[in-house]
Amino acid sequence: MFEHLLNGFAVALLPLNLLIALCGCLVGTLIGVLPGLGPTATLAMLIPLVFSMPPATALILLTSVYYGSMYGGSTTSILVNIPGESASVITTIDGHKMAMQGRAGPALAVAAIGSFIAGTFSVLMLTFVGAPIARYALLFGPAEFFALMVFGLCTVASLTGTNVTKSIISTCLGLMIATIGIDLVSGAARFTFGNPFLQDGVDFVVVAIGMFALTEVVITAREVHEGTRAQIVKAGKVWISWSEFLYSLPAILRGTVFGFVIGMLPGAGATLSTFIAYNLEKRVCKHPERLGTGDIRGVANPESANNAASGASLVPLLTLGLPGGGATAVMLGALMMLDITPGPLMFEKHGAIVWTLIASMYVGNTLLLLLNWPLVNVFARVMRIPAMYLMPTVLVISTIGVWSLSYSAVDLVLTGAAGLLGYYMRVNKYPVEPLILGLILGGRLEQAYRQALIISKGSNMIFLEKPISLGLLVCAVAFLFLPMLLKRSKQYKAAAETAEAA
């Protein structure tokens, strides 16, 4: 293992790869600062660029941008109460209050330190846990993969957002969009309405750019028109005292562990990890009443969980071929376009690339800490660009990214439709993440299901006869109904306490 890792460092530290990592970290941090683009849309726009690169260099670029966006997302959450990306939503609760109290410096500093600690921990775990998981994953056949993807979809459907019904509807909509195109078995066209451009299906990149970038442009335009756009807060000196660091260290460690464990679940993602880690922190920390009032732990914990989950999401991606969220789903598409299929044999067939990727993540974490510590004020100045200039730039970049995929006007129309759908979902509190994951996993879910049926000669009992498959399906059902059962239990307990008081 250490020999492979050293070989990976030898490739990752080549001047070209080091320059690519530095540029990726800079771009990712800038994207994290800019609300609207986010890592998913940015990675989608970079896909045409990586075709001209060697596979290892392409992966270094994508992961550097991904990590950088997670680092930079906290900046706008703290300064202007606008999350740079969805995983930084929780950071706004305490981070912006700290900025209003004149403590923007310690908040930005602890976000960078917590991100570095969590990111390094996740890479260490990927180094030592990735290969064993890959060996265990060899036990997975079509039935197990089908059950695993159902489990991932049920996990995100049950825990994303406050309304489980809306999450399930969003998931089903993503699965429906995934059925558009040529049927893999029969060769028949499905839901193409006679349009030959739809025979290849709806590209995930088209939907991702529409639902993330275009939707944010529309929402920002509405806020500017209504005069509700947030005011910019100037950052002070980035400095944190030793006592503040020791006070926030337990929250950093707890957020790191919780974020990594939850981030390893296929479909969970960094956003879900930050929500759960923050809620658990409120239950186990001392003086939980301080959280939500500008406590530094309220920044340290979710930012650590965010970056730990980002690294953890690469474990199922590389070992099982399952993306943990929208950004890793784009990475999965990029890998497959480079003729690299993630899965149980990834460490055996493409070991050199994997270890180079892991080594580059160590390097990237260090670069990001060095960049973010002194340059926070520089990145924050981007927010001084008026929205009337910033959002049109985002729109132009997004349009170019979609057009460069296949030079098709149909893709632009679909992007516009996805943007309108994303706006409707945002306004009506429908979570977008389940739809994206349903779209990504839909084709593979159907393929695994049909392969299992072919193996069992048409019997659905194969999913119940396989121990791993049965266990995952039981867990999926439990995750789906657990929130509703907990809600009913709380209501029953509250009613009982009310009756006793009366």
XYZ file of C-alpha atoms in Angstrom:
502
model
C 0.000 0.000 0.000
C 2.722 2.482 0.957
C 4.686 1.607 -2.172
C 1.620 2.338 -4.319
C 1.045 5.582 -2.409
C 4.648 6.697 -2.938
C 4.302 5.979 -6.657
C 1.104 8.032 -6.598
C 2.948 10.959 -4.992
C 5.648 10.691 -7.648
C 3.016 11.260 -10.334
C 0.944 13.811 -8.394
C 4.008 15.979 -7.687
C 5.010 16.243 -11.350
C 5.168 19.942 -12.289
C 2.236 19.709 -14.713
C 0.001 17.816 -12.281
C 0.965 20.142 -9.425
C 0.058 23.151 -11.580
C -3.250 21.523 -12.539
C -4.000 20.869 -8.852
C -3.200 24.482 -7.957
C -5.394 25.839 -10.756
C -8.191 23.446 -9.792
C -8.016 24.558 -6.152
C -8.142 28.217 -7.186
C -11.072 27.703 -9.559
C -12.923 25.506 -7.065
C -12.520 28.015 -4.249
C -13.694 30.825 -6.512
C -16.699 28.738 -7.560
C -17.465 28.003 -3.915
C -17.436 31.738 -3.192
C -19.803 32.445 -6.088
C -23.375 31.452 -5.217
C -25.040 29.977 -8.267
C -22.520 27.776 -10.038
C -21.602 25.199 -7.408
C -19.327 22.181 -7.876
C -21.790 20.143 -9.944
C -22.304 22.682 -12.724
C -18.606 23.611 -12.715
C -17.452 20.016 -13.067
C -20.026 19.528 -15.803
C -18.606 22.478 -17.734
C -15.060 21.104 -17.329
C -15.896 17.719 -18.861
C -15.105 18.787 -22.463
C -11.719 20.041 -21.248
C -10.640 16.791 -19.603
C -10.945 14.831 -22.860
C -7.589 16.211 -23.989
C -5.836 15.251 -20.745
C -4.330 11.987 -19.501
C -6.741 10.186 -17.134
C -4.672 10.878 -13.996
C -4.344 14.594 -14.791
C -8.067 14.845 -15.588
C -9.006 13.291 -12.238
C -6.597 15.605 -10.383
C -8.319 18.599 -11.993
C -11.838 17.400 -11.168
C -11.105 16.471 -7.539
C -9.186 19.724 -6.953
C -12.147 21.766 -8.175
C -14.512 19.609 -6.091
C -12.501 20.027 -2.896
C -11.892 23.708 -3.558
C -15.597 24.434 -3.943
C -16.270 22.772 -0.584
C -13.633 25.000 1.024
C -14.910 28.190 -0.612
C -18.607 27.593 0.014
C -18.315 28.748 3.620
C -17.039 32.222 2.688
C -20.316 33.658 1.413
C -22.273 31.764 4.067
C -20.352 33.644 6.744
C -19.985 37.041 5.096
C -23.319 37.609 3.341
C -25.547 34.820 4.683
C -25.681 33.237 1.211
C -24.433 29.625 1.006
C -21.999 29.211 -1.863
C -23.329 25.674 -2.307
C -25.970 23.540 -0.621
C -23.611 21.895 1.871
C -22.860 25.302 3.411
C -26.464 26.087 4.330
C -25.979 25.089 7.981
C -22.878 27.304 8.238
C -25.042 30.406 7.789
C -26.795 29.791 11.135
C -23.805 30.638 13.349
C -21.325 31.919 10.774
C -23.252 34.987 9.683
C -24.093 35.869 13.282
C -20.361 35.768 14.056
C -19.734 38.128 11.128
C -22.424 40.493 12.405
C -20.660 40.429 15.793
C -17.356 41.462 14.183
C -15.886 37.932 14.359
C -15.786 37.096 10.675
C -12.036 36.416 10.916
C -12.232 33.570 13.476
C -15.237 32.103 11.635
C -13.391 31.988 8.297
C -10.233 30.677 9.964
C -11.947 27.834 11.815
C -13.785 26.896 8.614
C -10.435 26.541 6.807
C -8.817 24.616 9.686
C -11.798 22.288 10.131
C -11.940 21.663 6.397
C -8.233 20.760 6.345
C -8.506 18.350 9.290
C -11.633 16.683 7.916
C -10.274 16.496 4.391
C -7.025 14.892 5.558
C -8.942 12.394 7.706
C -11.190 11.389 4.809
C -8.196 10.843 2.523
C -6.504 8.723 5.194
C -9.638 6.611 5.507
C -9.861 6.294 1.727
C -6.228 5.174 1.711
C -6.710 2.406 4.274
C -10.388 1.511 3.834
C -10.795 1.888 0.069
C -8.971 -1.295 -0.942
C -10.674 -3.557 1.671
C -14.076 -2.258 0.612
C -13.135 -2.990 -2.997
C -12.302 -6.607 -2.100
C -15.565 -6.968 -0.206
C -17.432 -5.397 -3.098
C -16.481 -8.369 -5.294
C -19.366 -10.191 -3.574
C -21.814 -7.813 -5.243
C -23.732 -9.164 -8.214
C -26.625 -7.613 -10.171
C -29.129 -8.363 -7.387
C -26.895 -6.771 -4.743
C -26.196 -3.725 -6.891
C -29.912 -3.249 -7.521
C -30.653 -3.437 -3.801
C -27.758 -1.085 -3.029
C -29.030 1.550 -5.453
C -32.561 1.216 -4.054
C -31.076 1.719 -0.583
C -29.219 4.843 -1.733
C -32.330 6.325 -3.313
C -34.463 5.553 -0.253
C -31.833 7.070 2.026
C -31.767 10.392 0.229
C -35.549 10.350 -0.321
C -36.251 9.852 3.370
C -33.661 12.232 4.816
C -33.455 15.064 2.256
C -35.804 17.910 3.082
C -38.600 18.064 5.621
C -41.321 16.441 3.519
C -40.731 12.768 2.724
C -43.567 12.700 0.199
C -42.001 15.511 -1.842
C -38.630 13.756 -1.709
C -40.194 10.535 -3.023
C -41.942 12.446 -5.828
C -38.630 14.085 -6.755
C -36.870 10.704 -6.805
C -39.547 9.134 -8.992
C -39.370 12.082 -11.397
C -35.627 11.546 -11.773
C -36.166 7.837 -12.453
C -38.801 8.694 -15.057
C -36.450 11.065 -16.874
C -33.814 8.303 -16.855
C -36.124 6.032 -18.905
C -36.089 8.412 -21.891
C -34.141 6.961 -24.830
C -33.481 3.563 -26.386
C -34.370 0.529 -24.279
C -31.227 -1.526 -23.577
C -32.893 -4.914 -24.056
C -35.556 -4.477 -26.732
C -34.025 -1.564 -28.629
C -37.348 0.265 -28.662
C -37.498 4.040 -28.307
C -39.148 5.185 -25.076
C -40.704 8.635 -24.476
C -38.789 10.244 -27.357
C -41.971 11.587 -29.042
C -40.383 10.958 -32.423
C -37.427 13.243 -31.715
C -34.160 11.535 -32.752
C -32.133 13.787 -30.411
C -33.798 12.117 -27.414
C -32.863 8.573 -28.430
C -29.625 8.810 -26.443
C -31.553 9.940 -23.388
C -31.390 13.183 -21.442
C -27.808 14.019 -20.514
C -27.268 14.488 -16.803
C -25.032 17.507 -17.444
C -27.902 19.277 -19.207
C -30.250 18.731 -16.270
C -27.586 19.604 -13.674
C -26.671 22.940 -15.271
C -30.333 23.825 -15.717
C -31.398 22.925 -12.196
C -28.430 24.396 -10.367
C -26.976 27.306 -12.363
C -30.001 28.478 -14.347
C -32.344 28.210 -11.375
C -29.993 30.329 -9.255
C -29.884 32.981 -11.994
C -33.696 33.187 -12.022
C -33.933 33.325 -8.228
C -31.253 36.022 -8.025
C -33.015 38.077 -10.703
C -36.222 37.889 -8.679
C -34.413 38.975 -5.500
C -32.813 41.936 -7.292
C -36.171 42.957 -8.726
C -37.840 42.728 -5.309
C -34.955 44.477 -3.562
C -34.262 41.560 -1.190
C -30.677 40.915 -2.292
C -28.350 40.507 0.732
C -25.849 43.261 1.553
C -22.136 42.534 1.423
C -20.269 42.249 4.738
C -16.574 43.194 4.741
C -14.297 40.541 6.238
C -11.846 41.515 8.925
C -8.456 40.046 9.733
C -8.343 36.256 9.500
C -7.111 35.206 12.917
C -8.177 32.695 15.564
C -6.913 32.423 19.125
C -5.546 29.219 20.645
C -8.393 29.080 23.167
C -10.988 29.362 20.377
C -9.298 26.543 18.476
C -9.287 24.250 21.541
C -12.914 25.160 22.226
C -13.938 24.196 18.677
C -11.666 21.123 18.301
C -14.166 18.559 19.737
C -16.823 19.893 17.357
C -14.370 19.553 14.457
C -13.578 15.942 15.362
C -17.226 14.974 15.844
C -18.209 16.639 12.585
C -15.372 14.839 10.804
C -16.435 11.388 12.027
C -20.176 11.905 11.507
C -19.600 13.463 8.102
C -17.398 10.617 6.888
C -19.756 7.870 8.064
C -22.820 9.495 6.498
C -20.913 10.567 3.387
C -20.033 6.952 2.615
C -23.720 6.139 2.103
C -24.492 6.144 -1.631
C -26.778 9.078 -2.257
C -26.347 10.792 1.106
C -23.973 13.582 0.057
C -22.287 16.405 1.927
C -25.487 18.418 2.392
C -27.186 15.651 4.350
C -24.002 15.065 6.359
C -23.846 18.676 7.539
C -27.476 18.662 8.665
C -27.145 15.422 10.626
C -23.738 16.336 12.108
C -25.020 19.731 13.284
C -28.114 18.173 14.887
C -26.005 15.525 16.617
C -23.605 18.222 17.834
C -26.499 20.017 19.499
C -27.348 16.803 21.360
C -23.879 15.808 22.601
C -21.955 19.077 23.137
C -21.732 21.159 26.286
C -23.946 24.257 26.399
C -26.013 23.390 23.302
C -28.091 26.524 23.845
C -25.160 28.584 22.510
C -25.421 27.021 19.061
C -27.434 29.241 16.771
C -26.341 32.445 18.518
C -22.936 32.892 16.860
C -21.000 30.027 18.467
C -17.762 29.114 16.701
C -18.621 25.410 17.040
C -21.600 26.033 14.769
C -19.125 26.816 11.988
C -16.455 24.242 12.834
C -18.809 21.255 12.977
C -20.732 21.540 9.670
C -17.678 22.649 7.703
C -15.750 19.616 8.976
C -18.681 17.319 8.166
C -18.946 18.904 4.727
C -15.347 18.173 3.722
C -15.236 14.754 5.393
C -18.338 13.721 3.453
C -16.788 15.016 0.228
C -13.850 12.660 0.637
C -16.051 9.827 1.879
C -18.259 10.055 -1.204
C -15.283 8.947 -3.294
C -15.242 5.574 -1.485
C -18.512 4.257 -2.985
C -17.703 6.034 -6.253
C -14.363 4.289 -6.758
C -15.190 0.919 -5.181
C -18.854 0.437 -6.140
C -19.362 2.901 -8.966
C -22.094 4.716 -7.011
C -22.009 8.527 -6.827
C -22.708 10.121 -3.473
C -24.153 13.291 -4.975
C -24.377 15.488 -8.030
C -20.667 16.390 -8.156
C -19.464 12.795 -7.826
C -22.077 11.787 -10.397
C -20.386 14.144 -12.867
C -17.048 12.565 -11.913
C -18.552 9.144 -12.620
C -19.597 10.319 -16.070
C -16.137 11.766 -16.718
C -14.467 8.520 -15.665
C -16.651 6.455 -17.974
C -15.969 8.855 -20.860
C -12.250 8.302 -20.215
C -12.872 4.527 -20.529
C -12.443 3.979 -16.787
C -15.316 2.107 -15.146
C -15.367 2.485 -11.334
C -16.281 -0.626 -9.433
C -14.886 -3.588 -7.470
C -11.964 -4.036 -9.892
C -10.981 -0.361 -9.922
C -7.977 -0.846 -7.615
C -6.776 -3.828 -9.673
C -7.328 -2.573 -13.228
C -6.547 1.119 -12.682
C -4.467 1.012 -9.493
C -1.914 3.570 -10.687
C -4.623 6.146 -11.429
C -6.400 5.548 -8.115
C -3.246 5.951 -6.024
C -2.276 9.058 -7.978
C -5.730 10.449 -7.224
C -5.357 9.686 -3.503
C -1.896 11.272 -3.378
C -3.184 14.358 -5.198
C -5.893 14.747 -2.555
C -3.234 15.004 0.172
C -1.478 17.646 -1.912
C -4.761 19.427 -2.693
C -5.754 19.684 0.964
C -2.445 21.342 1.811
C -2.713 23.726 -1.135
C -6.247 24.688 -0.152
C -5.249 25.517 3.413
C -2.369 27.676 2.178
C -4.644 29.409 -0.330
C -7.685 29.970 1.834
C -5.942 31.267 4.954
C -4.404 34.452 3.495
C -6.692 34.952 0.477
C -10.139 34.918 2.076
C -10.494 38.688 1.718
C -9.419 38.486 -1.922
C -12.023 35.844 -2.730
C -14.695 37.732 -0.802
C -14.195 40.777 -3.028
C -15.722 38.862 -5.905
C -19.031 39.342 -4.104
C -18.722 43.070 -4.723
C -19.572 42.474 -8.378
C -23.167 43.643 -8.840
C -25.663 40.868 -9.479
C -26.672 42.555 -12.740
C -23.203 41.698 -14.076
C -22.461 38.497 -12.140
C -25.563 36.478 -13.023
C -25.440 37.143 -16.793
C -21.844 35.910 -16.706
C -22.999 32.720 -14.987
C -25.723 32.329 -17.615
C -23.269 32.749 -20.510
C -20.790 30.269 -19.025
C -23.564 27.729 -18.432
C -24.879 28.106 -21.984
C -21.408 27.579 -23.435
C -20.953 24.498 -21.261
C -24.194 22.917 -22.497
C -23.584 23.829 -26.131
C -20.094 22.316 -26.065
C -21.474 18.875 -25.158
C -23.019 18.013 -28.531
C -23.619 21.391 -30.248
C -27.337 20.683 -30.147
C -30.103 23.241 -29.757
C -32.220 20.515 -28.157
C -29.793 20.439 -25.213
C -30.262 24.185 -24.742
C -34.052 23.781 -24.766
C -33.809 20.934 -22.252
C -31.524 23.064 -20.059
C -34.117 25.834 -20.064
C -36.861 23.355 -19.196
C -34.733 21.910 -16.390
C -34.114 25.433 -15.088
C -37.842 26.181 -14.975
C -38.528 22.848 -13.288
C -35.744 23.526 -10.778
C -37.182 26.969 -10.036
C -40.638 25.493 -9.443
C -39.155 22.851 -7.135
C -37.125 25.419 -5.179
C -40.129 27.709 -4.739
C -42.397 24.849 -3.643
C -39.765 23.235 -1.359
C -39.188 20.122 -3.458
C -35.615 18.849 -2.944
C -33.581 18.705 -6.156
C -30.988 16.162 -4.949
C -33.288 13.095 -5.132
C -34.211 13.957 -8.728
C -30.562 14.260 -9.735
C -29.646 10.956 -8.096
C -32.690 9.256 -9.613
C -31.608 10.444 -13.050
C -28.035 9.252 -12.533
C -28.875 5.873 -11.018
C -31.992 5.177 -13.084
C -30.253 3.553 -16.043
C -27.918 1.467 -13.901
C -30.802 0.517 -11.617
C -32.806 -0.822 -14.544
C -29.778 -2.597 -15.996
C -28.989 -4.361 -12.706
C -32.645 -5.332 -12.256
C -32.870 -6.878 -15.715
C -29.553 -8.691 -15.340
C -30.769 -10.195 -12.061
C -34.000 -11.314 -13.700
C -32.071 -12.920 -16.562
C -29.885 -14.803 -14.084
C -32.932 -15.999 -12.108
C -34.942 -16.754 -15.287
C -37.543 -14.131 -14.461
C -37.940 -14.770 -10.723
C -38.029 -11.768 -8.393
C -37.177 -14.055 -5.484
C -33.484 -13.641 -6.299
C -33.545 -10.323 -4.423
C -34.823 -12.082 -1.293
C -32.623 -15.172 -1.601
C -29.354 -13.207 -1.585
C -28.457 -12.234 2.023
C -26.786 -8.933 1.082
C -29.620 -7.960 -1.244
C -32.261 -8.825 1.347
C -30.466 -6.871 4.068
C -30.122 -3.768 1.887
C -33.789 -3.870 0.865
C -34.872 -4.168 4.508
C -32.658 -1.192 5.397
C -34.104 0.761 2.468
C -37.667 0.206 3.683
C -36.629 1.109 7.235
C -34.971 4.346 6.094
C -38.011 5.256 4.031
C -40.514 4.893 6.858
C -38.264 5.812 9.801
C -38.914 9.598 9.672
C -42.677 9.045 9.624
C -42.476 6.586 12.530
C -40.317 8.979 14.556
C -42.758 11.818 13.873
C -45.703 9.681 14.994
C -43.768 8.588 18.084
C -43.033 12.212 19.066
C -46.677 13.154 18.564
C -47.834 10.217 20.697
C -45.303 11.075 23.432
C -46.364 14.745 23.435
C -50.020 13.763 23.651
C -49.286 11.409 26.566
C -47.372 14.131 28.440
C -50.227 16.568 27.865
C -52.736 14.035 29.196
C -50.630 13.400 32.313
C -50.288 17.152 32.971
C -54.054 17.558 32.685
